[in-house]
PDB file of N, CA and C in Angstrom:
ATOM      1  N   UNK A1276       3.570  17.057 -18.820  1.00  0.00           N
ATOM      2  CA  UNK A1276       3.139  16.278 -17.657  1.00  0.00           C
ATOM      3  C   UNK A1276       3.373  17.146 -16.425  1.00  0.00           C
ATOM      4  N   UNK A1277       2.302  17.540 -15.762  1.00  0.00           N
ATOM      5  CA  UNK A1277       2.419  18.398 -14.591  1.00  0.00           C
ATOM      6  C   UNK A1277       2.575  17.617 -13.307  1.00  0.00           C
ATOM      7  N   UNK A1278       3.238  18.241 -12.354  1.00  0.00           N
ATOM      8  CA  UNK A1278       3.445  17.595 -11.052  1.00  0.00           C
ATOM      9  C   UNK A1278       2.146  17.496 -10.261  1.00  0.00           C
ATOM     10  N   UNK A1279       1.149  18.270 -10.634  1.00  0.00           N
ATOM     11  CA  UNK A1279      -0.129  18.224  -9.943  1.00  0.00           C
ATOM     12  C   UNK A1279      -1.099  17.250 -10.604  1.00  0.00           C
ATOM     13  N   UNK A1280      -0.607  16.484 -11.534  1.00  0.00           N
ATOM     14  CA  UNK A1280      -1.419  15.507 -12.237  1.00  0.00           C
ATOM     15  C   UNK A1280      -1.990  14.505 -11.226  1.00  0.00           C
ATOM     16  N   UNK A1281      -3.271  14.205 -11.358  1.00  0.00           N
ATOM     17  CA  UNK A1281      -3.866  13.227 -10.441  1.00  0.00           C
ATOM     18  C   UNK A1281      -3.346  11.836 -10.770  1.00  0.00           C
ATOM     19  N   UNK A1282      -3.425  10.960  -9.787  1.00  0.00           N
ATOM     20  CA  UNK A1282      -2.919   9.600  -9.979  1.00  0.00           C
ATOM     21  C   UNK A1282      -3.608   8.900 -11.139  1.00  0.00           C
ATOM     22  N   UNK A1283      -4.911   9.099 -11.299  1.00  0.00           N
ATOM     23  CA  UNK A1283      -5.642   8.409 -12.356  1.00  0.00           C
ATOM     24  C   UNK A1283      -5.329   8.938 -13.753  1.00  0.00           C
ATOM     25  N   UNK A1284      -4.630  10.048 -13.841  1.00  0.00           N
ATOM     26  CA  UNK A1284      -4.200  10.558 -15.143  1.00  0.00           C
ATOM     27  C   UNK A1284      -2.899   9.913 -15.606  1.00  0.00           C
ATOM     28  N   UNK A1285      -2.254   9.165 -14.730  1.00  0.00           N
ATOM     29  CA  UNK A1285      -1.020   8.467 -15.073  1.00  0.00           C
ATOM     30  C   UNK A1285      -1.354   7.166 -15.798  1.00  0.00           C
ATOM     31  N   UNK A1286      -0.472   6.698 -16.658  1.00  0.00           N
ATOM     32  CA  UNK A1286      -0.728   5.453 -17.385  1.00  0.00           C
ATOM     33  C   UNK A1286      -0.940   4.277 -16.442  1.00  0.00           C
ATOM     34  N   UNK A1287      -1.957   3.500 -16.723  1.00  0.00           N
ATOM     35  CA  UNK A1287      -2.249   2.243 -16.022  1.00  0.00           C
ATOM     36  C   UNK A1287      -2.666   2.397 -14.570  1.00  0.00           C
ATOM     37  N   UNK A1288      -2.971   3.613 -14.131  1.00  0.00           N
ATOM     38  CA  UNK A1288      -3.462   3.822 -12.764  1.00  0.00           C
ATOM     39  C   UNK A1288      -4.944   4.150 -12.848  1.00  0.00           C
ATOM     40  N   UNK A1289      -5.754   3.178 -12.451  1.00  0.00           N
ATOM     41  CA  UNK A1289      -7.196   3.392 -12.420  1.00  0.00           C
ATOM     42  C   UNK A1289      -7.641   3.817 -11.027  1.00  0.00           C
ATOM     43  N   UNK A1290      -8.949   3.908 -10.856  1.00  0.00           N
ATOM     44  CA  UNK A1290      -9.503   4.361  -9.577  1.00  0.00           C
ATOM     45  C   UNK A1290      -9.130   3.432  -8.429  1.00  0.00           C
ATOM     46  N   UNK A1291      -9.147   2.131  -8.664  1.00  0.00           N
ATOM     47  CA  UNK A1291      -8.850   1.173  -7.585  1.00  0.00           C
ATOM     48  C   UNK A1291      -7.401   1.288  -7.132  1.00  0.00           C
ATOM     49  N   UNK A1292      -6.464   1.334  -8.075  1.00  0.00           N
ATOM     50  CA  UNK A1292      -5.048   1.454  -7.710  1.00  0.00           C
ATOM     51  C   UNK A1292      -4.793   2.802  -7.050  1.00  0.00           C
ATOM     52  N   UNK A1293      -5.390   3.861  -7.590  1.00  0.00           N
ATOM     53  CA  UNK A1293      -5.229   5.190  -6.986  1.00  0.00           C
ATOM     54  C   UNK A1293      -5.722   5.183  -5.542  1.00  0.00           C
ATOM     55  N   UNK A1294      -6.844   4.543  -5.303  1.00  0.00           N
ATOM     56  CA  UNK A1294      -7.391   4.461  -3.952  1.00  0.00           C
ATOM     57  C   UNK A1294      -6.444   3.703  -3.023  1.00  0.00           C
ATOM     58  N   UNK A1295      -5.885   2.591  -3.503  1.00  0.00           N
ATOM     59  CA  UNK A1295      -4.929   1.828  -2.698  1.00  0.00           C
ATOM     60  C   UNK A1295      -3.704   2.661  -2.372  1.00  0.00           C
ATOM     61  N   UNK A1296      -3.188   3.393  -3.358  1.00  0.00           N
ATOM     62  CA  UNK A1296      -2.015   4.233  -3.136  1.00  0.00           C
ATOM     63  C   UNK A1296      -2.311   5.345  -2.130  1.00  0.00           C
ATOM     64  N   UNK A1297      -3.477   5.944  -2.253  1.00  0.00           N
ATOM     65  CA  UNK A1297      -3.853   7.024  -1.336  1.00  0.00           C
ATOM     66  C   UNK A1297      -3.925   6.536   0.098  1.00  0.00           C
ATOM     67  N   UNK A1298      -4.319   5.297   0.302  1.00  0.00           N
ATOM     68  CA  UNK A1298      -4.430   4.751   1.654  1.00  0.00           C
ATOM     69  C   UNK A1298      -3.069   4.553   2.320  1.00  0.00           C
ATOM     70  N   UNK A1299      -2.016   4.513   1.526  1.00  0.00           N
ATOM     71  CA  UNK A1299      -0.672   4.406   2.118  1.00  0.00           C
ATOM     72  C   UNK A1299       0.087   5.723   1.989  1.00  0.00           C
ATOM     73  N   UNK A1300      -0.649   6.801   1.710  1.00  0.00           N
ATOM     74  CA  UNK A1300      -0.059   8.135   1.750  1.00  0.00           C
ATOM     75  C   UNK A1300       0.455   8.680   0.435  1.00  0.00           C
ATOM     76  N   UNK A1301       0.245   7.964  -0.654  1.00  0.00           N
ATOM     77  CA  UNK A1301       0.669   8.444  -1.970  1.00  0.00           C
ATOM     78  C   UNK A1301      -0.554   9.049  -2.642  1.00  0.00           C
ATOM     79  N   UNK A1302      -0.606  10.372  -2.654  1.00  0.00           N
ATOM     80  CA  UNK A1302      -1.825  11.048  -3.126  1.00  0.00           C
ATOM     81  C   UNK A1302      -1.621  11.893  -4.378  1.00  0.00           C
ATOM     82  N   UNK A1303      -0.382  12.016  -4.830  1.00  0.00           N
ATOM     83  CA  UNK A1303      -0.136  12.865  -5.991  1.00  0.00           C
ATOM     84  C   UNK A1303       0.940  12.260  -6.890  1.00  0.00           C
ATOM     85  N   UNK A1304       1.020  12.829  -8.071  1.00  0.00           N
ATOM     86  CA  UNK A1304       2.046  12.440  -9.029  1.00  0.00           C
ATOM     87  C   UNK A1304       3.432  12.565  -8.401  1.00  0.00           C
ATOM     88  N   UNK A1305       3.689  13.682  -7.731  1.00  0.00           N
ATOM     89  CA  UNK A1305       5.017  13.898  -7.153  1.00  0.00           C
ATOM     90  C   UNK A1305       5.311  12.911  -6.024  1.00  0.00           C
ATOM     91  N   UNK A1306       4.289  12.522  -5.238  1.00  0.00           N
ATOM     92  CA  UNK A1306       4.490  11.495  -4.202  1.00  0.00           C
ATOM     93  C   UNK A1306       4.947  10.191  -4.838  1.00  0.00           C
ATOM     94  N   UNK A1307       4.251   9.801  -5.891  1.00  0.00           N
ATOM     95  CA  UNK A1307       4.545   8.520  -6.540  1.00  0.00           C
ATOM     96  C   UNK A1307       5.898   8.552  -7.244  1.00  0.00           C
ATOM     97  N   UNK A1308       6.229   9.678  -7.811  1.00  0.00           N
ATOM     98  CA  UNK A1308       7.501   9.803  -8.529  1.00  0.00           C
ATOM     99  C   UNK A1308       8.698   9.590  -7.600  1.00  0.00           C
ATOM    100  N   UNK A1309       8.555   9.919  -6.334  1.00  0.00           N
ATOM    101  CA  UNK A1309       9.635   9.779  -5.351  1.00  0.00           C
ATOM    102  C   UNK A1309       9.795   8.342  -4.847  1.00  0.00           C
ATOM    103  N   UNK A1310       8.815   7.493  -5.127  1.00  0.00           N
ATOM    104  CA  UNK A1310       8.796   6.142  -4.571  1.00  0.00           C
ATOM    105  C   UNK A1310       9.541   5.145  -5.436  1.00  0.00           C
ATOM    106  N   UNK A1311      10.072   4.151  -4.767  1.00  0.00           N
ATOM    107  CA  UNK A1311      10.654   2.990  -5.428  1.00  0.00           C
ATOM    108  C   UNK A1311       9.494   2.030  -5.716  1.00  0.00           C
ATOM    109  N   UNK A1312       9.244   1.702  -6.988  1.00  0.00           N
ATOM    110  CA  UNK A1312       8.079   0.888  -7.352  1.00  0.00           C
ATOM    111  C   UNK A1312       7.962  -0.435  -6.592  1.00  0.00           C
ATOM    112  N   UNK A1313       9.062  -1.157  -6.444  1.00  0.00           N
ATOM    113  CA  UNK A1313       8.984  -2.450  -5.751  1.00  0.00           C
ATOM    114  C   UNK A1313       8.682  -2.286  -4.266  1.00  0.00           C
ATOM    115  N   UNK A1314       9.150  -1.216  -3.671  1.00  0.00           N
ATOM    116  CA  UNK A1314       8.848  -0.968  -2.259  1.00  0.00           C
ATOM    117  C   UNK A1314       7.350  -0.718  -2.076  1.00  0.00           C
ATOM    118  N   UNK A1315       6.755   0.050  -2.982  1.00  0.00           N
ATOM    119  CA  UNK A1315       5.310   0.305  -2.908  1.00  0.00           C
ATOM    120  C   UNK A1315       4.545  -0.999  -3.107  1.00  0.00           C
ATOM    121  N   UNK A1316       4.936  -1.774  -4.102  1.00  0.00           N
ATOM    122  CA  UNK A1316       4.288  -3.058  -4.368  1.00  0.00           C
ATOM    123  C   UNK A1316       4.382  -3.967  -3.146  1.00  0.00           C
ATOM    124  N   UNK A1317       5.566  -4.058  -2.557  1.00  0.00           N
ATOM    125  CA  UNK A1317       5.750  -4.918  -1.385  1.00  0.00           C
ATOM    126  C   UNK A1317       4.918  -4.448  -0.208  1.00  0.00           C
ATOM    127  N   UNK A1318       4.809  -3.137  -0.030  1.00  0.00           N
ATOM    128  CA  UNK A1318       3.990  -2.617   1.064  1.00  0.00           C
ATOM    129  C   UNK A1318       2.523  -3.015   0.872  1.00  0.00           C
ATOM    130  N   UNK A1319       2.018  -2.869  -0.335  1.00  0.00           N
ATOM    131  CA  UNK A1319       0.621  -3.216  -0.594  1.00  0.00           C
ATOM    132  C   UNK A1319       0.376  -4.715  -0.425  1.00  0.00           C
ATOM    133  N   UNK A1320       1.262  -5.541  -0.968  1.00  0.00           N
ATOM    134  CA  UNK A1320       1.021  -6.989  -0.876  1.00  0.00           C
ATOM    135  C   UNK A1320       1.215  -7.485   0.549  1.00  0.00           C
ATOM    136  N   UNK A1321       2.186  -6.924   1.272  1.00  0.00           N
ATOM    137  CA  UNK A1321       2.408  -7.340   2.663  1.00  0.00           C
ATOM    138  C   UNK A1321       1.177  -7.038   3.504  1.00  0.00           C
ATOM    139  N   UNK A1322       0.626  -5.838   3.338  1.00  0.00           N
ATOM    140  CA  UNK A1322      -0.548  -5.448   4.112  1.00  0.00           C
ATOM    141  C   UNK A1322      -1.737  -6.338   3.779  1.00  0.00           C
ATOM    142  N   UNK A1323      -1.888  -6.674   2.508  1.00  0.00           N
ATOM    143  CA  UNK A1323      -2.989  -7.547   2.088  1.00  0.00           C
ATOM    144  C   UNK A1323      -2.849  -8.912   2.727  1.00  0.00           C
ATOM    145  N   UNK A1324      -1.644  -9.460   2.696  1.00  0.00           N
ATOM    146  CA  UNK A1324      -1.434 -10.791   3.270  1.00  0.00           C
ATOM    147  C   UNK A1324      -1.556 -10.783   4.784  1.00  0.00           C
ATOM    148  N   UNK A1325      -1.162  -9.698   5.429  1.00  0.00           N
ATOM    149  CA  UNK A1325      -1.364  -9.587   6.872  1.00  0.00           C
ATOM    150  C   UNK A1325      -2.851  -9.580   7.205  1.00  0.00           C
ATOM    151  N   UNK A1326      -3.652  -8.919   6.379  1.00  0.00           N
ATOM    152  CA  UNK A1326      -5.096  -8.885   6.640  1.00  0.00           C
ATOM    153  C   UNK A1326      -5.713 -10.275   6.469  1.00  0.00           C
ATOM    154  N   UNK A1327      -5.204 -11.036   5.505  1.00  0.00           N
ATOM    155  CA  UNK A1327      -5.695 -12.403   5.302  1.00  0.00           C
ATOM    156  C   UNK A1327      -5.308 -13.282   6.486  1.00  0.00           C
ATOM    157  N   UNK A1328      -4.062 -13.153   6.944  1.00  0.00           N
ATOM    158  CA  UNK A1328      -3.632 -13.943   8.108  1.00  0.00           C
ATOM    159  C   UNK A1328      -4.496 -13.599   9.324  1.00  0.00           C
ATOM    160  N   UNK A1329      -4.777 -12.315   9.515  1.00  0.00           N
ATOM    161  CA  UNK A1329      -5.635 -11.890  10.625  1.00  0.00           C
ATOM    162  C   UNK A1329      -7.008 -12.564  10.515  1.00  0.00           C
ATOM    163  N   UNK A1330      -7.543 -12.623   9.309  1.00  0.00           N
ATOM    164  CA  UNK A1330      -8.838 -13.280   9.098  1.00  0.00           C
ATOM    165  C   UNK A1330      -8.754 -14.768   9.471  1.00  0.00           C
ATOM    166  N   UNK A1331      -7.699 -15.447   9.025  1.00  0.00           N
ATOM    167  CA  UNK A1331      -7.538 -16.870   9.345  1.00  0.00           C
ATOM    168  C   UNK A1331      -7.462 -17.094  10.851  1.00  0.00           C
ATOM    169  N   UNK A1332      -6.763 -16.201  11.547  1.00  0.00           N
ATOM    170  CA  UNK A1332      -6.552 -16.370  12.981  1.00  0.00           C
ATOM    171  C   UNK A1332      -7.747 -15.962  13.829  1.00  0.00           C
ATOM    172  N   UNK A1333      -8.533 -14.980  13.359  1.00  0.00           N
ATOM    173  CA  UNK A1333      -9.601 -14.434  14.204  1.00  0.00           C
ATOM    174  C   UNK A1333     -10.995 -14.547  13.615  1.00  0.00           C
ATOM    175  N   UNK A1334     -11.083 -14.750  12.302  1.00  0.00           N
ATOM    176  CA  UNK A1334     -12.382 -14.740  11.640  1.00  0.00           C
ATOM    177  C   UNK A1334     -12.882 -13.330  11.352  1.00  0.00           C
ATOM    178  N   UNK A1335     -12.114 -12.319  11.759  1.00  0.00           N
ATOM    179  CA  UNK A1335     -12.487 -10.926  11.557  1.00  0.00           C
ATOM    180  C   UNK A1335     -11.910 -10.419  10.236  1.00  0.00           C
ATOM    181  N   UNK A1336     -12.770  -9.880   9.385  1.00  0.00           N
ATOM    182  CA  UNK A1336     -12.342  -9.337   8.103  1.00  0.00           C
ATOM    183  C   UNK A1336     -12.145  -7.830   8.226  1.00  0.00           C
ATOM    184  N   UNK A1337     -10.890  -7.394   8.062  1.00  0.00           N
ATOM    185  CA  UNK A1337     -10.556  -5.974   8.114  1.00  0.00           C
ATOM    186  C   UNK A1337      -9.921  -5.574   6.786  1.00  0.00           C
ATOM    187  N   UNK A1338     -10.053  -4.316   6.376  1.00  0.00           N
ATOM    188  CA  UNK A1338      -9.404  -3.880   5.133  1.00  0.00           C
ATOM    189  C   UNK A1338      -7.884  -3.918   5.281  1.00  0.00           C
ATOM    190  N   UNK A1339      -7.196  -4.183   4.178  1.00  0.00           N
ATOM    191  CA  UNK A1339      -5.738  -4.339   4.233  1.00  0.00           C
ATOM    192  C   UNK A1339      -5.029  -3.126   4.802  1.00  0.00           C
ATOM    193  N   UNK A1340      -5.575  -1.928   4.581  1.00  0.00           N
ATOM    194  CA  UNK A1340      -4.865  -0.731   5.037  1.00  0.00           C
ATOM    195  C   UNK A1340      -4.837  -0.614   6.554  1.00  0.00           C
ATOM    196  N   UNK A1341      -5.638  -1.401   7.247  1.00  0.00           N
ATOM    197  CA  UNK A1341      -5.563  -1.443   8.708  1.00  0.00           C
ATOM    198  C   UNK A1341      -4.224  -2.043   9.172  1.00  0.00           C
ATOM    199  N   UNK A1342      -3.510  -2.691   8.261  1.00  0.00           N
ATOM    200  CA  UNK A1342      -2.275  -3.390   8.604  1.00  0.00           C
ATOM    201  C   UNK A1342      -1.032  -2.689   8.069  1.00  0.00           C
ATOM    202  N   UNK A1343      -1.186  -1.471   7.553  1.00  0.00           N
ATOM    203  CA  UNK A1343      -0.065  -0.757   6.947  1.00  0.00           C
ATOM    204  C   UNK A1343       1.077  -0.541   7.933  1.00  0.00           C
ATOM    205  N   UNK A1344       0.782  -0.090   9.126  1.00  0.00           N
ATOM    206  CA  UNK A1344       1.846   0.168  10.112  1.00  0.00           C
ATOM    207  C   UNK A1344       2.572  -1.123  10.469  1.00  0.00           C
ATOM    208  N   UNK A1345       1.825  -2.213  10.679  1.00  0.00           N
ATOM    209  CA  UNK A1345       2.445  -3.503  10.989  1.00  0.00           C
ATOM    210  C   UNK A1345       3.291  -3.975   9.813  1.00  0.00           C
ATOM    211  N   UNK A1346       2.801  -3.782   8.598  1.00  0.00           N
ATOM    212  CA  UNK A1346       3.559  -4.174   7.410  1.00  0.00           C
ATOM    213  C   UNK A1346       4.862  -3.419   7.291  1.00  0.00           C
ATOM    214  N   UNK A1347       4.844  -2.111   7.569  1.00  0.00           N
ATOM    215  CA  UNK A1347       6.070  -1.312   7.516  1.00  0.00           C
ATOM    216  C   UNK A1347       7.090  -1.826   8.530  1.00  0.00           C
ATOM    217  N   UNK A1348       6.638  -2.162   9.730  1.00  0.00           N
ATOM    218  CA  UNK A1348       7.542  -2.681  10.755  1.00  0.00           C
ATOM    219  C   UNK A1348       8.147  -4.011  10.312  1.00  0.00           C
ATOM    220  N   UNK A1349       7.316  -4.887   9.740  1.00  0.00           N
ATOM    221  CA  UNK A1349       7.809  -6.192   9.282  1.00  0.00           C
ATOM    222  C   UNK A1349       8.846  -6.037   8.172  1.00  0.00           C
ATOM    223  N   UNK A1350       8.571  -5.154   7.204  1.00  0.00           N
ATOM    224  CA  UNK A1350       9.518  -4.940   6.114  1.00  0.00           C
ATOM    225  C   UNK A1350      10.838  -4.389   6.626  1.00  0.00           C
ATOM    226  N   UNK A1351      10.767  -3.458   7.587  1.00  0.00           N
ATOM    227  CA  UNK A1351      11.976  -2.870   8.148  1.00  0.00           C
ATOM    228  C   UNK A1351      12.807  -3.934   8.870  1.00  0.00           C
ATOM    229  N   UNK A1352      12.135  -4.766   9.664  1.00  0.00           N
ATOM    230  CA  UNK A1352      12.832  -5.808  10.415  1.00  0.00           C
ATOM    231  C   UNK A1352      13.433  -6.862   9.496  1.00  0.00           C
ATOM    232  N   UNK A1353      12.761  -7.171   8.383  1.00  0.00           N
ATOM    233  CA  UNK A1353      13.264  -8.181   7.456  1.00  0.00           C
ATOM    234  C   UNK A1353      14.401  -7.677   6.592  1.00  0.00           C
ATOM    235  N   UNK A1354      14.584  -6.352   6.514  1.00  0.00           N
ATOM    236  CA  UNK A1354      15.650  -5.814   5.680  1.00  0.00           C
ATOM    237  C   UNK A1354      16.968  -5.669   6.444  1.00  0.00           C
ATOM    238  N   UNK A1355      16.959  -5.993   7.722  1.00  0.00           N
ATOM    239  CA  UNK A1355      18.185  -5.878   8.551  1.00  0.00           C
ATOM    240  C   UNK A1355      19.084  -7.062   8.350  1.00  0.00           C
TER     241      UNK A1355
END
């Protein structure tokens, strides 16, 4: 297993998950290996839910990754 292995070569990582990971800065096997799985999961779900809340409040549909920075701030504040 090489460190330069693409995300889609890893077990259970398809194109959609790889694309989601890349949008939050995880672009390689070594990037993902350094991450805490639950932290990555929480970042993705938080951003998704923030985008849904934005839609409810404004009627504007934006992709979840537009909310990554806000999600990181919320997670940091909630962990204090």
